[in-house]
Short mmCIF file of C-alpha atoms in Angstrom, two decimals:
data_model
loop_
_atom_site.label_atom_id
_atom_site.label_comp_id
_atom_site.label_asym_id
_atom_site.label_seq_id
_atom_site.Cartn_x
_atom_site.Cartn_y
_atom_site.Cartn_z
CA MET D 1302 18.55 -10.25 -40.23
CA ASN D 1303 16.75 -7.43 -41.92
CA LYS D 1304 16.44 -4.07 -40.23
CA THR D 1305 13.28 -2.02 -40.58
CA ASN D 1306 13.04 1.60 -39.50
CA GLU D 1307 9.53 3.01 -39.27
CA THR D 1308 7.79 5.75 -37.36
CA CYS D 1309 5.13 5.20 -34.73
CA LEU D 1310 3.17 8.45 -34.72
CA SER D 1311 1.73 7.94 -31.23
CA PHE D 1312 5.24 8.29 -29.80
CA LYS D 1313 6.68 10.76 -32.30
CA LYS D 1314 9.84 8.66 -32.55
CA GLN D 1315 11.42 6.15 -34.89
CA ILE D 1316 10.68 2.50 -34.30
CA ASN D 1317 13.60 0.22 -35.03
CA PHE D 1318 12.63 -3.38 -35.79
CA ASP D 1319 16.12 -4.71 -35.35
CA GLY D 1320 16.33 -8.47 -34.98
CA THR D 1321 19.51 -8.65 -32.95
CA GLU D 1322 20.18 -11.72 -30.85
CA ASP D 1323 20.15 -9.79 -27.57
CA LEU D 1324 16.76 -8.27 -28.34
CA PHE D 1325 15.34 -11.63 -29.44
CA ILE D 1326 16.47 -13.29 -26.19
CA ALA D 1327 15.10 -10.40 -24.13
CA ASN D 1328 11.73 -10.61 -25.90
CA VAL D 1329 11.44 -14.38 -25.45
CA LEU D 1330 12.40 -14.25 -21.77
CA SER D 1331 10.00 -11.37 -21.11
CA CYS D 1332 7.16 -13.33 -22.78
CA VAL D 1333 7.81 -16.41 -20.64
CA LEU D 1334 8.13 -14.45 -17.40
CA ASN D 1335 5.14 -12.20 -17.99
CA LEU D 1336 2.89 -15.07 -19.03
CA SER D 1337 3.82 -16.94 -15.85
CA PHE D 1338 3.54 -13.99 -13.48
CA SER D 1339 0.38 -12.66 -15.12
CA LEU D 1340 -1.66 -15.57 -13.75
CA LEU D 1341 0.03 -15.50 -10.33
CA THR D 1342 -0.35 -11.72 -10.02
CA SER D 1343 -4.01 -11.83 -10.96
CA LEU D 1344 -4.84 -14.66 -8.56
CA GLY D 1345 -2.86 -13.16 -5.66
CA ASN D 1346 -4.39 -9.70 -5.85
CA LEU D 1347 -7.87 -11.03 -6.58
CA LEU D 1348 -7.61 -13.10 -3.41
CA ILE D 1349 -6.62 -10.02 -1.38
CA ILE D 1350 -9.53 -7.99 -2.78
CA TYR D 1351 -11.96 -10.85 -2.17
CA ALA D 1352 -10.70 -11.32 1.40
CA ILE D 1353 -11.17 -7.62 2.19
CA GLY D 1354 -14.61 -7.60 0.60
CA LYS D 1355 -15.86 -10.74 2.38
CA THR D 1356 -14.45 -9.99 5.83
CA GLN D 1357 -16.57 -7.49 7.77
CA ASP D 1358 -13.72 -6.60 10.14
CA LEU D 1359 -11.68 -5.38 7.17
CA HIS D 1360 -14.28 -2.85 6.00
CA SER D 1361 -12.31 0.12 7.33
CA ALA D 1362 -10.68 3.02 5.52
CA SER D 1363 -7.13 1.67 5.89
CA PHE D 1364 -7.96 -1.79 4.55
CA ILE D 1365 -10.06 -0.33 1.71
CA LEU D 1366 -6.97 1.64 0.65
CA LEU D 1367 -4.96 -1.59 0.61
CA GLY D 1368 -7.74 -3.14 -1.46
CA CYS D 1369 -7.46 -0.26 -3.95
CA LEU D 1370 -3.71 -0.82 -4.09
CA ALA D 1371 -4.36 -4.51 -4.81
CA ALA D 1372 -6.87 -3.48 -7.52
CA SER D 1373 -4.22 -1.53 -9.43
CA ASP D 1374 -1.87 -4.53 -9.13
CA LEU D 1375 -4.68 -6.78 -10.37
CA LEU D 1376 -4.91 -4.66 -13.53
CA VAL D 1377 -1.21 -5.28 -14.10
CA GLY D 1378 -1.80 -9.03 -14.17
CA LEU D 1379 -5.04 -8.88 -16.16
CA ILE D 1380 -4.15 -6.18 -18.71
CA CYS D 1381 -0.57 -4.90 -18.67
CA GLN D 1382 1.31 -8.20 -18.77
CA PRO D 1383 -0.84 -9.89 -21.46
CA LEU D 1384 -0.61 -6.74 -23.61
CA PHE D 1385 3.15 -6.60 -23.04
CA VAL D 1386 3.48 -10.22 -24.22
CA ALA D 1387 1.41 -9.43 -27.32
CA LEU D 1388 3.65 -6.40 -27.97
CA LYS D 1389 6.81 -8.51 -27.76
CA ILE D 1390 5.33 -11.14 -30.08
CA ALA D 1391 4.48 -8.40 -32.61
CA GLU D 1392 8.03 -7.14 -32.26
CA ILE D 1393 9.48 -10.59 -32.88
CA LYS D 1394 7.36 -11.08 -36.01
CA ARG D 1395 8.14 -7.58 -37.33
CA LYS D 1396 5.36 -7.67 -39.90
CA ASN D 1397 2.54 -5.36 -38.83
CA LEU D 1398 3.57 -1.83 -37.84
CA THR D 1399 -0.02 -0.76 -37.13
CA ALA D 1400 -0.58 -3.64 -34.68
CA TYR D 1401 2.76 -2.91 -33.03
CA CYS D 1402 2.02 0.81 -32.58
CA THR D 1403 -1.49 0.10 -31.25
CA LEU D 1404 -0.20 -2.43 -28.75
CA ARG D 1405 2.63 -0.15 -27.69
CA THR D 1406 0.19 2.70 -27.12
CA PHE D 1407 -2.01 0.56 -24.86
CA VAL D 1408 0.95 -0.98 -23.01
CA THR D 1409 2.41 2.46 -22.32
CA MET D 1410 -0.94 3.89 -21.26
CA PHE D 1411 -1.96 1.08 -18.88
CA SER D 1412 1.55 0.54 -17.50
CA TRP D 1413 2.01 4.19 -16.53
CA LEU D 1414 -1.57 4.36 -15.28
CA THR D 1415 -1.30 1.37 -12.92
CA SER D 1416 2.19 2.31 -11.75
CA ALA D 1417 1.23 5.89 -10.94
CA VAL D 1418 -2.00 4.85 -9.21
CA SER D 1419 -0.06 2.33 -7.12
CA LEU D 1420 2.41 4.99 -6.02
CA PHE D 1421 -0.29 7.58 -5.28
CA THR D 1422 -2.36 5.02 -3.35
CA LEU D 1423 0.71 4.02 -1.36
CA ALA D 1424 1.19 7.71 -0.53
CA ALA D 1425 -2.46 7.83 0.58
CA VAL D 1426 -1.90 4.80 2.82
CA SER D 1427 1.08 6.47 4.50
CA VAL D 1428 -0.92 9.68 5.06
CA ASP D 1429 -3.81 7.58 6.42
CA ARG D 1430 -1.55 6.06 9.09
CA LEU D 1431 -0.33 9.52 10.05
CA LEU D 1432 -3.90 10.82 10.33
CA CYS D 1433 -4.82 7.84 12.47
CA LEU D 1434 -2.29 8.97 15.08
CA HIS D 1435 -3.05 12.67 14.77
CA LEU D 1436 -6.83 12.46 14.85
CA HIS D 1437 -7.16 9.75 17.53
CA LEU D 1438 -10.86 9.27 18.32
CA ARG D 1439 -11.92 11.57 15.47
CA TYR D 1440 -10.25 9.33 12.87
CA ASN D 1441 -13.20 6.96 12.34
CA THR D 1442 -15.57 9.92 12.05
CA LEU D 1443 -13.52 11.92 9.56
CA ILE D 1444 -11.80 9.17 7.54
CA THR D 1445 -14.74 7.11 6.30
CA VAL D 1446 -14.96 4.46 3.57
CA PRO D 1447 -17.04 6.68 1.21
CA ARG D 1448 -14.46 9.45 1.54
CA VAL D 1449 -11.69 6.96 0.79
CA PHE D 1450 -13.45 5.89 -2.41
CA LYS D 1451 -13.85 9.56 -3.40
CA ALA D 1452 -10.15 10.18 -2.77
CA VAL D 1453 -9.14 7.12 -4.80
CA SER D 1454 -11.46 8.20 -7.64
CA THR D 1455 -9.74 11.59 -7.62
CA LEU D 1456 -6.33 9.89 -7.81
CA TRP D 1457 -7.46 7.83 -10.79
CA THR D 1458 -8.84 10.92 -12.57
CA PHE D 1459 -5.61 12.84 -11.99
CA THR D 1460 -3.52 9.89 -13.19
CA VAL D 1461 -5.57 9.43 -16.37
CA ALA D 1462 -5.04 13.12 -17.15
CA LEU D 1463 -1.32 12.82 -16.45
CA VAL D 1464 -0.94 9.78 -18.72
CA THR D 1465 -2.99 11.43 -21.48
CA VAL D 1466 -0.54 14.33 -21.50
CA ARG D 1467 2.16 11.73 -22.26
CA PHE D 1468 0.92 11.48 -25.85
CA LEU D 1469 0.73 15.24 -26.34
CA MET D 1470 4.23 16.17 -25.19
CA GLY D 1471 7.81 15.18 -25.89
CA ASN D 1472 10.63 15.02 -23.37
CA GLU D 1473 8.92 17.76 -21.34
CA TRP D 1474 6.56 15.05 -20.07
CA PHE D 1475 9.56 13.33 -18.49
CA VAL D 1476 10.21 16.38 -16.31
CA ILE D 1477 6.56 16.51 -15.17
CA THR D 1478 6.53 12.78 -14.40
CA ILE D 1479 9.74 12.83 -12.41
CA THR D 1480 8.52 15.86 -10.43
CA VAL D 1481 5.20 14.20 -9.55
CA PHE D 1482 6.86 10.92 -8.63
CA LEU D 1483 9.52 12.64 -6.49
CA LEU D 1484 6.81 14.58 -4.64
CA SER D 1485 4.98 11.30 -3.98
CA PHE D 1486 8.17 9.67 -2.69
CA LEU D 1487 8.78 12.70 -0.47
CA LEU D 1488 5.24 12.55 0.91
CA ILE D 1489 5.58 8.84 1.74
CA SER D 1490 8.96 9.38 3.40
CA ILE D 1491 7.81 12.34 5.51
CA SER D 1492 4.53 10.69 6.55
CA THR D 1493 6.20 7.43 7.55
CA MET D 1494 8.96 9.24 9.42
CA ARG D 1495 6.37 11.29 11.32
CA VAL D 1496 4.49 8.10 12.25
CA PHE D 1497 7.62 6.65 13.85
CA GLN D 1498 8.31 9.92 15.68
CA ILE D 1499 4.76 10.11 17.07
CA VAL D 1500 4.77 6.44 18.05
CA ARG D 1501 8.06 6.88 19.88
CA ARG D 1502 6.79 10.00 21.69
CA HIS D 1503 3.55 8.30 22.72
CA GLN D 1504 5.38 5.25 24.02
CA LEU D 1505 7.63 7.42 26.19
CA ARG D 1506 4.59 9.32 27.48
CA ILE D 1507 2.81 6.07 28.35
CA TYR D 1508 5.81 4.78 30.24
CA ASP D 1509 6.16 8.04 32.14
CA GLN D 1510 2.50 7.92 33.18
CA SER D 1511 2.38 4.19 33.87
CA VAL D 1512 2.12 4.66 37.61
CA ALA D 1513 -0.85 7.04 37.49
CA VAL D 1514 -2.75 5.44 34.62
CA ASN D 1515 -5.00 2.42 34.89
CA HIS D 1516 -3.06 -0.63 33.67
CA LEU D 1517 -5.85 -1.79 31.35
CA GLN D 1518 -5.98 1.63 29.68
CA LEU D 1519 -2.20 1.65 29.48
CA GLN D 1520 -2.17 -1.73 27.77
CA THR D 1521 -4.88 -0.69 25.30
CA ASN D 1522 -3.08 2.51 24.31
CA ASN D 1523 0.19 0.66 23.89
CA VAL D 1524 -1.41 -1.99 21.67
CA ASN D 1525 -2.94 0.68 19.42
CA ILE D 1526 0.37 2.49 19.11
CA LEU D 1527 2.23 -0.72 18.32
CA LYS D 1528 -0.34 -1.47 15.59
CA CYS D 1529 0.33 1.91 14.01
CA ARG D 1530 4.04 1.28 14.19
CA LYS D 1531 3.67 -2.13 12.55
CA SER D 1532 1.53 -0.55 9.81
CA ALA D 1533 4.25 2.04 9.20
CA VAL D 1534 6.87 -0.72 8.92
CA THR D 1535 4.66 -2.55 6.43
CA ILE D 1536 4.40 0.63 4.35
CA LEU D 1537 8.20 0.87 4.40
CA TYR D 1538 8.48 -2.69 3.09
CA ILE D 1539 6.05 -1.99 0.23
CA TYR D 1540 7.71 1.37 -0.43
CA GLY D 1541 11.18 -0.18 -0.41
CA LEU D 1542 10.14 -2.94 -2.81
CA PHE D 1543 8.54 -0.33 -5.07
CA LEU D 1544 11.85 1.55 -5.27
CA ILE D 1545 13.87 -1.65 -5.84
CA PHE D 1546 11.63 -2.88 -8.66
CA TYR D 1547 11.13 0.51 -10.33
CA LEU D 1548 14.63 1.98 -10.04
CA PRO D 1549 16.10 0.06 -13.03
CA PHE D 1550 13.24 1.27 -15.23
CA PHE D 1551 13.72 4.91 -14.21
CA ILE D 1552 17.44 4.60 -14.90
CA SER D 1553 16.58 3.36 -18.39
CA LEU D 1554 14.21 6.30 -18.78
CA VAL D 1555 16.96 8.78 -17.86
CA ILE D 1556 19.40 7.09 -20.25
CA GLU D 1557 16.85 7.37 -23.09
CA VAL D 1558 16.48 11.11 -22.46
CA LEU D 1559 20.28 11.50 -22.52
CA VAL D 1560 21.30 9.25 -25.44
CA GLY D 1561 18.06 8.52 -27.30
CA TYR D 1562 16.07 5.35 -27.97
CA THR D 1563 19.02 3.10 -28.91
CA LYS D 1564 19.09 -0.69 -29.29
CA SER D 1565 20.61 -1.09 -25.83
CA VAL D 1566 17.92 1.12 -24.28
CA LYS D 1567 15.28 -0.95 -26.05
CA VAL D 1568 16.67 -4.18 -24.54
CA ALA D 1569 16.94 -2.52 -21.13
CA TYR D 1570 13.29 -1.42 -21.31
CA THR D 1571 12.21 -4.98 -22.04
CA TYR D 1572 13.93 -6.35 -18.95
CA THR D 1573 13.16 -3.48 -16.58
CA ALA D 1574 9.47 -3.33 -17.57
CA THR D 1575 9.20 -7.03 -16.71
CA VAL D 1576 10.78 -6.36 -13.32
CA VAL D 1577 8.27 -3.55 -12.71
CA PHE D 1578 5.36 -5.88 -13.46
CA ILE D 1579 6.68 -8.54 -11.07
CA ASN D 1580 6.37 -6.01 -8.23
CA SER D 1581 2.58 -6.42 -8.46
CA PHE D 1582 3.01 -10.13 -7.72
CA VAL D 1583 5.14 -9.49 -4.64
CA ASN D 1584 2.79 -7.02 -2.90
CA PRO D 1585 0.08 -9.58 -1.92
CA LEU D 1586 2.80 -11.72 -0.34
CA VAL D 1587 3.87 -8.74 1.77
CA TYR D 1588 0.24 -8.13 2.87
CA CYS D 1589 -0.14 -11.74 4.02
CA TRP D 1590 3.24 -11.72 5.73
CA ARG D 1591 2.96 -8.40 7.55
CA ILE D 1592 -0.78 -7.93 8.19
CA GLY D 1593 -2.31 -10.54 10.47
CA GLU D 1594 -5.92 -9.59 9.71
CA ILE D 1595 -5.43 -10.11 5.98
CA ARG D 1596 -3.44 -13.30 6.55
CA ARG D 1597 -6.25 -14.79 8.65
CA ALA D 1598 -8.92 -13.67 6.16
CA VAL D 1599 -7.04 -15.25 3.26
CA LYS D 1600 -6.44 -18.43 5.25
CA ASN D 1601 -10.15 -18.67 6.13
CA ILE D 1602 -11.12 -18.29 2.46
CA LEU D 1603 -8.63 -20.90 1.27
CA THR D 1604 -9.54 -23.43 3.95
CA ARG D 1605 -13.28 -22.86 3.50
CA GLU D 1606 -13.07 -23.16 -0.26
#
């Protein structure tokens, strides 16, 4: 098949329209998978957002943060995956370089935007659980829903700026991105670890004081602590899945920096990007599995409808 080498100015790199069999198979499979998961991802995350919005008991800072996390995943299903399919179709046809470059620009922009916002929001969720234990009775006064929305708006603004820099820099942007992502991973790890340490310390303190403390108060404190512990475990599940689904893509990114944008790297990007998008489908399943309040809210909506 014919080979066409062109330059996509938005990325300051050569675009190789090479119709190899491996690339053709990767493009077709990615189109089928992303079309299928696009609908499922959109419906799943829309249901989570709707459940949080319609259920009064879920109008708290922690659940609003989960709703914001679901919102970024919803954008993956509504925007990123359809655009990715359109990009792959343009790549298969290999006729319109302008359409290809435009689609690639939007896919890159929205993919990095939603991925970064998801990671930053997940970091905010882990910090929220830590503050819940540290602040105790002051938590509901200090961590309010309006303040959560302001924090999330700040995260989105920062992420938009970070992604915009992507089109103004070369490989230096890779260093900035890796640094920001590693700091986010570190924040999630430290916050979650501290939650488990505090929960363990509080449980030991409750047991030590069980004789002197009223049993009803003891039971209430223990239930609250166990809820925080379960929330921390849920964060670990979401965090672990994030790493599993994103690790192949970051490996491809490192390989590109080392050896360049080769045919093999191009095929790897096609597969690993699809895997990254599927992560947004899995998250709502984790919410329903691990969080009883969301599971009951979703069940009530489905049975009522």
